[in-house]
Amino acid sequence: CGEVEGFVYRRGRNRAAAAAERKMELLSERLVTFTAPHLPGDTVTSRIERMRGAWSRMVRALAADTRRRFRGSLALKTYEGLRMVKRRQLTQWIAVNEWTPGADGLGHPHVHLWHFGAYLDHAWLVAQWAECLKLADKAIARHVAELESRDETFRPIVDVRAVRAGFVDEVTGAGQKTGKRVKIDREIYKYLTKDWADTDANRRVDPVVYAEVYAAFLGKRMRQSSSGFRDWALPKHRECP
């Protein structure tokens, strides 16, 4: 009887592991928002630099994860017929930096990412984003050390919304779901044409703060995409009247 129970347990465990592995290889569409904590002593510029430094590391981490999990090639059906493509080429994304005033007026910079490709595990995203923030900013590293001294865990907010049948849950500026669903196209278009907001709850941004935001972003890339997304977008742009 014990041998049978052991066999059932091992078979169930192996099946669960195989199912988890298959899930990690699935293609999925996600809208992800990365944010960073606000710390005492922050300035408008330091918050922006914190996000930009962490995001550059996160891009490399996402690319490495895709290469690790999406190996080999597969046959892809196109209008021209079947053609072989590398599996990692199926992963495409576009990211947009956005700045909003925030509750204290010093700003709330964050990154919106539209991602189509290898399944994104939320726990992995949070852990990786936390590591990127810690490496990018000494103030965050000190904050993490202080949390760990109290046996607390640093868990930055990473909002992940699944795109189903072309729709995604609508959220407020505070990240709360409204109960409505909107087309993902509309969300992507909104972020593609929105760099920062100069009002928050009908409150105008202080001109000095606005000037700091402008200076911090001057000459910096606000949007970034995978090479495949960029190569596809260029001919589509040329087709526009």
PDB file of C-alpha atoms in Angstrom:
ATOM      1  CA  CYS A   1       0.000   0.000   0.000  1.00  0.00           C
ATOM      2  CA  GLY A   2       2.853   2.352   0.855  1.00  0.00           C
ATOM      3  CA  GLU A   3       4.533   1.624  -2.473  1.00  0.00           C
ATOM      4  CA  VAL A   4       1.312   2.487  -4.334  1.00  0.00           C
ATOM      5  CA  GLU A   5       0.927   5.739  -2.409  1.00  0.00           C
ATOM      6  CA  GLY A   6       4.549   6.594  -3.156  1.00  0.00           C
ATOM      7  CA  PHE A   7       4.043   5.898  -6.854  1.00  0.00           C
ATOM      8  CA  VAL A   8       0.890   8.069  -6.975  1.00  0.00           C
ATOM      9  CA  TYR A   9       2.702  10.873  -5.182  1.00  0.00           C
ATOM     10  CA  ARG A  10       5.714  10.779  -7.517  1.00  0.00           C
ATOM     11  CA  ARG A  11       3.502  10.628 -10.604  1.00  0.00           C
ATOM     12  CA  GLY A  12       1.428  13.584  -9.379  1.00  0.00           C
ATOM     13  CA  ARG A  13       4.545  15.579  -8.546  1.00  0.00           C
ATOM     14  CA  ASN A  14       6.092  14.885 -11.951  1.00  0.00           C
ATOM     15  CA  ARG A  15       2.885  15.831 -13.746  1.00  0.00           C
ATOM     16  CA  ALA A  16       2.650  19.068 -11.759  1.00  0.00           C
ATOM     17  CA  ALA A  17       6.268  19.897 -12.599  1.00  0.00           C
ATOM     18  CA  ALA A  18       5.674  19.152 -16.286  1.00  0.00           C
ATOM     19  CA  ALA A  19       2.527  21.303 -16.309  1.00  0.00           C
ATOM     20  CA  ALA A  20       4.405  24.170 -14.674  1.00  0.00           C
ATOM     21  CA  GLU A  21       7.181  23.846 -17.253  1.00  0.00           C
ATOM     22  CA  ARG A  22       4.693  23.888 -20.126  1.00  0.00           C
ATOM     23  CA  LYS A  23       3.034  26.986 -18.645  1.00  0.00           C
ATOM     24  CA  MET A  24       6.366  28.801 -18.556  1.00  0.00           C
ATOM     25  CA  GLU A  25       6.795  28.091 -22.286  1.00  0.00           C
ATOM     26  CA  LEU A  26       3.360  29.386 -23.290  1.00  0.00           C
ATOM     27  CA  LEU A  27       2.931  32.605 -25.213  1.00  0.00           C
ATOM     28  CA  SER A  28       0.923  35.224 -23.361  1.00  0.00           C
ATOM     29  CA  GLU A  29       0.040  38.906 -23.650  1.00  0.00           C
ATOM     30  CA  ARG A  30       0.484  41.117 -20.609  1.00  0.00           C
ATOM     31  CA  LEU A  31       0.356  44.787 -19.645  1.00  0.00           C
ATOM     32  CA  VAL A  32       2.818  45.352 -16.800  1.00  0.00           C
ATOM     33  CA  THR A  33       3.503  48.476 -14.716  1.00  0.00           C
ATOM     34  CA  PHE A  34       6.740  48.799 -12.729  1.00  0.00           C
ATOM     35  CA  THR A  35       6.900  51.275  -9.841  1.00  0.00           C
ATOM     36  CA  ALA A  36       9.489  52.159  -7.210  1.00  0.00           C
ATOM     37  CA  PRO A  37       9.058  53.127  -3.533  1.00  0.00           C
ATOM     38  CA  HIS A  38       9.311  56.757  -2.437  1.00  0.00           C
ATOM     39  CA  LEU A  39      11.949  57.291   0.253  1.00  0.00           C
ATOM     40  CA  PRO A  40      12.700  60.136   2.684  1.00  0.00           C
ATOM     41  CA  GLY A  41      15.184  62.536   1.139  1.00  0.00           C
ATOM     42  CA  ASP A  42      14.016  61.855  -2.415  1.00  0.00           C
ATOM     43  CA  THR A  43      14.096  64.584  -5.027  1.00  0.00           C
ATOM     44  CA  VAL A  44      12.262  64.839  -8.331  1.00  0.00           C
ATOM     45  CA  THR A  45      15.443  63.905 -10.189  1.00  0.00           C
ATOM     46  CA  SER A  46      16.510  61.062  -7.882  1.00  0.00           C
ATOM     47  CA  ARG A  47      13.191  59.281  -8.360  1.00  0.00           C
ATOM     48  CA  ILE A  48      13.445  59.517 -12.126  1.00  0.00           C
ATOM     49  CA  GLU A  49      17.061  58.319 -12.146  1.00  0.00           C
ATOM     50  CA  ARG A  50      16.122  55.441  -9.828  1.00  0.00           C
ATOM     51  CA  MET A  51      13.492  54.222 -12.262  1.00  0.00           C
ATOM     52  CA  ARG A  52      15.668  54.643 -15.336  1.00  0.00           C
ATOM     53  CA  GLY A  53      18.619  52.842 -13.765  1.00  0.00           C
ATOM     54  CA  ALA A  54      16.492  49.930 -12.582  1.00  0.00           C
ATOM     55  CA  TRP A  55      14.624  49.666 -15.873  1.00  0.00           C
ATOM     56  CA  SER A  56      17.814  49.357 -17.958  1.00  0.00           C
ATOM     57  CA  ARG A  57      18.763  46.363 -15.792  1.00  0.00           C
ATOM     58  CA  MET A  58      15.256  44.908 -16.029  1.00  0.00           C
ATOM     59  CA  VAL A  59      15.383  44.959 -19.837  1.00  0.00           C
ATOM     60  CA  ARG A  60      18.535  42.836 -19.751  1.00  0.00           C
ATOM     61  CA  ALA A  61      16.974  40.474 -17.209  1.00  0.00           C
ATOM     62  CA  LEU A  62      13.865  39.974 -19.370  1.00  0.00           C
ATOM     63  CA  ALA A  63      16.023  39.306 -22.439  1.00  0.00           C
ATOM     64  CA  ALA A  64      18.154  36.764 -20.565  1.00  0.00           C
ATOM     65  CA  ASP A  65      15.045  35.014 -19.232  1.00  0.00           C
ATOM     66  CA  THR A  66      13.578  34.768 -22.733  1.00  0.00           C
ATOM     67  CA  ARG A  67      16.803  33.314 -24.144  1.00  0.00           C
ATOM     68  CA  ARG A  68      16.945  30.785 -21.328  1.00  0.00           C
ATOM     69  CA  ARG A  69      13.360  29.548 -21.665  1.00  0.00           C
ATOM     70  CA  PHE A  70      12.627  30.018 -25.364  1.00  0.00           C
ATOM     71  CA  ARG A  71      15.240  27.955 -27.146  1.00  0.00           C
ATOM     72  CA  GLY A  72      15.125  26.287 -30.530  1.00  0.00           C
ATOM     73  CA  SER A  73      12.958  27.009 -33.565  1.00  0.00           C
ATOM     74  CA  LEU A  74       9.451  26.232 -34.707  1.00  0.00           C
ATOM     75  CA  ALA A  75       7.386  26.348 -37.907  1.00  0.00           C
ATOM     76  CA  LEU A  76       5.258  29.492 -38.120  1.00  0.00           C
ATOM     77  CA  LYS A  77       2.318  29.684 -40.517  1.00  0.00           C
ATOM     78  CA  THR A  78       2.321  32.942 -42.493  1.00  0.00           C
ATOM     79  CA  TYR A  79       0.606  34.293 -45.591  1.00  0.00           C
ATOM     80  CA  GLU A  80       3.653  33.190 -47.586  1.00  0.00           C
ATOM     81  CA  GLY A  81       3.488  29.669 -46.109  1.00  0.00           C
ATOM     82  CA  LEU A  82       5.418  27.931 -43.351  1.00  0.00           C
ATOM     83  CA  ARG A  83       8.735  29.364 -42.274  1.00  0.00           C
ATOM     84  CA  MET A  84      11.105  28.496 -39.465  1.00  0.00           C
ATOM     85  CA  VAL A  85      11.685  31.121 -36.793  1.00  0.00           C
ATOM     86  CA  LYS A  86      13.613  31.163 -33.564  1.00  0.00           C
ATOM     87  CA  ARG A  87      11.201  30.857 -30.665  1.00  0.00           C
ATOM     88  CA  ARG A  88      12.684  33.830 -28.833  1.00  0.00           C
ATOM     89  CA  GLN A  89      11.825  36.017 -31.868  1.00  0.00           C
ATOM     90  CA  LEU A  90       8.149  35.538 -31.000  1.00  0.00           C
ATOM     91  CA  THR A  91       8.663  37.628 -27.867  1.00  0.00           C
ATOM     92  CA  GLN A  92       8.025  41.318 -28.602  1.00  0.00           C
ATOM     93  CA  TRP A  93       7.432  44.283 -26.324  1.00  0.00           C
ATOM     94  CA  ILE A  94       7.244  48.042 -26.032  1.00  0.00           C
ATOM     95  CA  ALA A  95       7.877  50.066 -22.877  1.00  0.00           C
ATOM     96  CA  VAL A  96       7.008  53.691 -22.073  1.00  0.00           C
ATOM     97  CA  ASN A  97       8.301  55.876 -19.241  1.00  0.00           C
ATOM     98  CA  GLU A  98       5.596  57.973 -17.584  1.00  0.00           C
ATOM     99  CA  TRP A  99       5.710  60.615 -14.865  1.00  0.00           C
ATOM    100  CA  THR A 100       2.736  61.698 -12.727  1.00  0.00           C
ATOM    101  CA  PRO A 101       2.780  64.277  -9.880  1.00  0.00           C
ATOM    102  CA  GLY A 102       2.296  61.810  -7.014  1.00  0.00           C
ATOM    103  CA  ALA A 103       0.836  62.436  -3.586  1.00  0.00           C
ATOM    104  CA  ASP A 104       3.766  64.528  -2.283  1.00  0.00           C
ATOM    105  CA  GLY A 105       4.302  66.549  -5.444  1.00  0.00           C
ATOM    106  CA  LEU A 106       7.797  65.137  -6.082  1.00  0.00           C
ATOM    107  CA  GLY A 107       6.514  62.824  -8.774  1.00  0.00           C
ATOM    108  CA  HIS A 108       5.727  59.187  -9.337  1.00  0.00           C
ATOM    109  CA  PRO A 109       7.771  57.934 -12.306  1.00  0.00           C
ATOM    110  CA  HIS A 110       6.920  54.444 -13.557  1.00  0.00           C
ATOM    111  CA  VAL A 111       7.225  52.221 -16.625  1.00  0.00           C
ATOM    112  CA  HIS A 112       4.392  50.640 -18.608  1.00  0.00           C
ATOM    113  CA  LEU A 113       5.318  47.497 -20.517  1.00  0.00           C
ATOM    114  CA  TRP A 114       3.230  45.742 -23.175  1.00  0.00           C
ATOM    115  CA  HIS A 115       4.689  42.276 -23.553  1.00  0.00           C
ATOM    116  CA  PHE A 116       3.794  39.438 -25.901  1.00  0.00           C
ATOM    117  CA  GLY A 117       5.867  36.323 -25.576  1.00  0.00           C
ATOM    118  CA  ALA A 118       7.116  33.927 -22.919  1.00  0.00           C
ATOM    119  CA  TYR A 119       4.823  33.654 -19.907  1.00  0.00           C
ATOM    120  CA  LEU A 120       5.725  36.251 -17.251  1.00  0.00           C
ATOM    121  CA  ASP A 121       5.561  34.878 -13.729  1.00  0.00           C
ATOM    122  CA  HIS A 122       4.466  37.585 -11.284  1.00  0.00           C
ATOM    123  CA  ALA A 123       6.621  36.335  -8.395  1.00  0.00           C
ATOM    124  CA  TRP A 124       9.696  36.304 -10.654  1.00  0.00           C
ATOM    125  CA  LEU A 125       8.946  39.826 -11.909  1.00  0.00           C
ATOM    126  CA  VAL A 126       8.666  41.194  -8.356  1.00  0.00           C
ATOM    127  CA  ALA A 127      11.874  39.481  -7.199  1.00  0.00           C
ATOM    128  CA  GLN A 128      13.822  40.561 -10.285  1.00  0.00           C
ATOM    129  CA  TRP A 129      12.527  44.124 -10.151  1.00  0.00           C
ATOM    130  CA  ALA A 130      13.495  44.335  -6.477  1.00  0.00           C
ATOM    131  CA  GLU A 131      17.023  43.225  -7.350  1.00  0.00           C
ATOM    132  CA  CYS A 132      17.260  45.756 -10.201  1.00  0.00           C
ATOM    133  CA  LEU A 133      16.132  48.591  -7.917  1.00  0.00           C
ATOM    134  CA  LYS A 134      18.649  47.582  -5.267  1.00  0.00           C
ATOM    135  CA  LEU A 135      21.511  47.522  -7.776  1.00  0.00           C
ATOM    136  CA  ALA A 136      20.470  50.815  -9.382  1.00  0.00           C
ATOM    137  CA  ASP A 137      20.136  52.951  -6.257  1.00  0.00           C
ATOM    138  CA  LYS A 138      22.168  52.975  -3.026  1.00  0.00           C
ATOM    139  CA  ALA A 139      19.226  54.515  -1.173  1.00  0.00           C
ATOM    140  CA  ILE A 140      17.112  51.492  -2.093  1.00  0.00           C
ATOM    141  CA  ALA A 141      19.938  49.158  -1.044  1.00  0.00           C
ATOM    142  CA  ARG A 142      20.029  50.820   2.393  1.00  0.00           C
ATOM    143  CA  HIS A 143      16.229  50.609   2.587  1.00  0.00           C
ATOM    144  CA  VAL A 144      16.333  46.872   1.779  1.00  0.00           C
ATOM    145  CA  ALA A 145      19.032  46.268   4.402  1.00  0.00           C
ATOM    146  CA  GLU A 146      16.907  48.056   6.986  1.00  0.00           C
ATOM    147  CA  LEU A 147      13.873  45.936   6.104  1.00  0.00           C
ATOM    148  CA  GLU A 148      15.900  42.723   6.303  1.00  0.00           C
ATOM    149  CA  SER A 149      17.214  43.701   9.744  1.00  0.00           C
ATOM    150  CA  ARG A 150      13.570  43.653  10.868  1.00  0.00           C
ATOM    151  CA  ASP A 151      12.927  40.326   9.072  1.00  0.00           C
ATOM    152  CA  GLU A 152      10.791  42.100   6.470  1.00  0.00           C
ATOM    153  CA  THR A 153      10.823  41.540   2.713  1.00  0.00           C
ATOM    154  CA  PHE A 154      11.250  44.227   0.087  1.00  0.00           C
ATOM    155  CA  ARG A 155       8.399  43.789  -2.400  1.00  0.00           C
ATOM    156  CA  PRO A 156       8.069  46.669  -4.900  1.00  0.00           C
ATOM    157  CA  ILE A 157       4.715  46.978  -6.640  1.00  0.00           C
ATOM    158  CA  VAL A 158       4.533  45.316 -10.049  1.00  0.00           C
ATOM    159  CA  ASP A 159       1.053  45.371 -11.565  1.00  0.00           C
ATOM    160  CA  VAL A 160       0.422  42.623 -14.126  1.00  0.00           C
ATOM    161  CA  ARG A 161      -2.773  42.568 -16.176  1.00  0.00           C
ATOM    162  CA  ALA A 162      -3.608  39.760 -18.582  1.00  0.00           C
ATOM    163  CA  VAL A 163      -4.897  40.636 -22.041  1.00  0.00           C
ATOM    164  CA  ARG A 164      -7.784  38.368 -23.057  1.00  0.00           C
ATOM    165  CA  ALA A 165      -9.493  38.571 -26.452  1.00  0.00           C
ATOM    166  CA  GLY A 166      -7.937  41.988 -26.986  1.00  0.00           C
ATOM    167  CA  PHE A 167      -9.264  43.459 -23.720  1.00  0.00           C
ATOM    168  CA  VAL A 168      -7.605  44.322 -20.407  1.00  0.00           C
ATOM    169  CA  ASP A 169      -8.947  45.403 -17.018  1.00  0.00           C
ATOM    170  CA  GLU A 170      -9.103  49.189 -16.620  1.00  0.00           C
ATOM    171  CA  VAL A 171      -7.399  50.642 -13.547  1.00  0.00           C
ATOM    172  CA  THR A 172      -7.320  54.080 -11.956  1.00  0.00           C
ATOM    173  CA  GLY A 173      -4.206  56.176 -11.466  1.00  0.00           C
ATOM    174  CA  ALA A 174      -3.910  54.602  -8.010  1.00  0.00           C
ATOM    175  CA  GLY A 175      -3.873  51.143  -9.544  1.00  0.00           C
ATOM    176  CA  GLN A 176      -7.388  50.170  -8.489  1.00  0.00           C
ATOM    177  CA  LYS A 177      -9.585  48.187 -10.881  1.00  0.00           C
ATOM    178  CA  THR A 178     -12.649  50.093 -12.081  1.00  0.00           C
ATOM    179  CA  GLY A 179     -14.600  46.964 -12.989  1.00  0.00           C
ATOM    180  CA  LYS A 180     -14.502  47.916 -16.678  1.00  0.00           C
ATOM    181  CA  ARG A 181     -12.543  46.331 -19.495  1.00  0.00           C
ATOM    182  CA  VAL A 182     -10.959  48.352 -22.292  1.00  0.00           C
ATOM    183  CA  LYS A 183      -9.315  47.425 -25.563  1.00  0.00           C
ATOM    184  CA  ILE A 184      -5.585  46.845 -25.227  1.00  0.00           C
ATOM    185  CA  ASP A 185      -5.087  48.946 -28.381  1.00  0.00           C
ATOM    186  CA  ARG A 186      -6.511  51.950 -26.553  1.00  0.00           C
ATOM    187  CA  GLU A 187      -4.205  51.443 -23.579  1.00  0.00           C
ATOM    188  CA  ILE A 188      -1.125  51.089 -25.771  1.00  0.00           C
ATOM    189  CA  TYR A 189      -2.016  54.160 -27.844  1.00  0.00           C
ATOM    190  CA  LYS A 190      -2.553  56.144 -24.644  1.00  0.00           C
ATOM    191  CA  TYR A 191       0.886  55.310 -23.301  1.00  0.00           C
ATOM    192  CA  LEU A 192       2.573  55.863 -26.662  1.00  0.00           C
ATOM    193  CA  THR A 193       1.383  59.471 -26.712  1.00  0.00           C
ATOM    194  CA  LYS A 194       1.645  60.269 -22.993  1.00  0.00           C
ATOM    195  CA  ASP A 195       4.963  61.221 -21.364  1.00  0.00           C
ATOM    196  CA  TRP A 196       3.858  62.946 -18.188  1.00  0.00           C
ATOM    197  CA  ALA A 197       0.785  64.446 -16.579  1.00  0.00           C
ATOM    198  CA  ASP A 198       0.878  68.067 -15.447  1.00  0.00           C
ATOM    199  CA  THR A 199      -2.192  67.777 -13.217  1.00  0.00           C
ATOM    200  CA  ASP A 200      -3.225  65.398 -10.473  1.00  0.00           C
ATOM    201  CA  ALA A 201      -6.710  65.533  -8.931  1.00  0.00           C
ATOM    202  CA  ASN A 202      -7.211  68.981 -10.559  1.00  0.00           C
ATOM    203  CA  ARG A 203      -4.020  70.241  -8.905  1.00  0.00           C
ATOM    204  CA  ARG A 204      -1.435  71.884 -11.155  1.00  0.00           C
ATOM    205  CA  VAL A 205       2.205  70.821 -10.870  1.00  0.00           C
ATOM    206  CA  ASP A 206       4.542  73.371  -9.305  1.00  0.00           C
ATOM    207  CA  PRO A 207       6.493  75.114 -12.123  1.00  0.00           C
ATOM    208  CA  VAL A 208       9.817  74.411 -10.387  1.00  0.00           C
ATOM    209  CA  VAL A 209       8.985  70.694 -10.209  1.00  0.00           C
ATOM    210  CA  TYR A 210       7.868  70.721 -13.826  1.00  0.00           C
ATOM    211  CA  ALA A 211      11.182  72.282 -14.840  1.00  0.00           C
ATOM    212  CA  GLU A 212      13.094  69.560 -12.949  1.00  0.00           C
ATOM    213  CA  VAL A 213      11.086  66.852 -14.682  1.00  0.00           C
ATOM    214  CA  TYR A 214      11.781  68.390 -18.070  1.00  0.00           C
ATOM    215  CA  ALA A 215      15.511  68.634 -17.330  1.00  0.00           C
ATOM    216  CA  ALA A 216      15.679  65.044 -16.027  1.00  0.00           C
ATOM    217  CA  PHE A 217      14.075  63.638 -19.175  1.00  0.00           C
ATOM    218  CA  LEU A 218      15.751  66.003 -21.658  1.00  0.00           C
ATOM    219  CA  GLY A 219      17.577  63.990 -24.317  1.00  0.00           C
ATOM    220  CA  LYS A 220      16.563  60.691 -22.703  1.00  0.00           C
ATOM    221  CA  ARG A 221      14.685  57.877 -24.376  1.00  0.00           C
ATOM    222  CA  MET A 222      11.062  57.811 -23.205  1.00  0.00           C
ATOM    223  CA  ARG A 223      10.029  54.781 -25.250  1.00  0.00           C
ATOM    224  CA  GLN A 224      11.833  51.555 -25.939  1.00  0.00           C
ATOM    225  CA  SER A 225      10.886  48.423 -27.854  1.00  0.00           C
ATOM    226  CA  SER A 226      12.169  45.063 -28.987  1.00  0.00           C
ATOM    227  CA  SER A 227      13.860  44.994 -32.372  1.00  0.00           C
ATOM    228  CA  GLY A 228      11.051  42.934 -33.909  1.00  0.00           C
ATOM    229  CA  PHE A 229       8.395  45.405 -32.794  1.00  0.00           C
ATOM    230  CA  ARG A 230      10.450  48.302 -34.141  1.00  0.00           C
ATOM    231  CA  ASP A 231      11.105  46.593 -37.484  1.00  0.00           C
ATOM    232  CA  TRP A 232       7.380  45.906 -37.870  1.00  0.00           C
ATOM    233  CA  ALA A 233       6.327  49.417 -36.856  1.00  0.00           C
ATOM    234  CA  LEU A 234       8.550  51.224 -39.367  1.00  0.00           C
ATOM    235  CA  PRO A 235       6.932  49.857 -42.566  1.00  0.00           C
ATOM    236  CA  LYS A 236       3.482  50.339 -40.989  1.00  0.00           C
ATOM    237  CA  HIS A 237       4.360  53.962 -40.308  1.00  0.00           C
ATOM    238  CA  ARG A 238       5.400  54.435 -43.926  1.00  0.00           C
ATOM    239  CA  GLU A 239       2.053  53.066 -45.067  1.00  0.00           C
ATOM    240  CA  CYS A 240       0.170  55.814 -43.220  1.00  0.00           C
ATOM    241  CA  PRO A 241      -1.223  58.530 -45.534  1.00  0.00           C
TER     242      PRO A 241
END
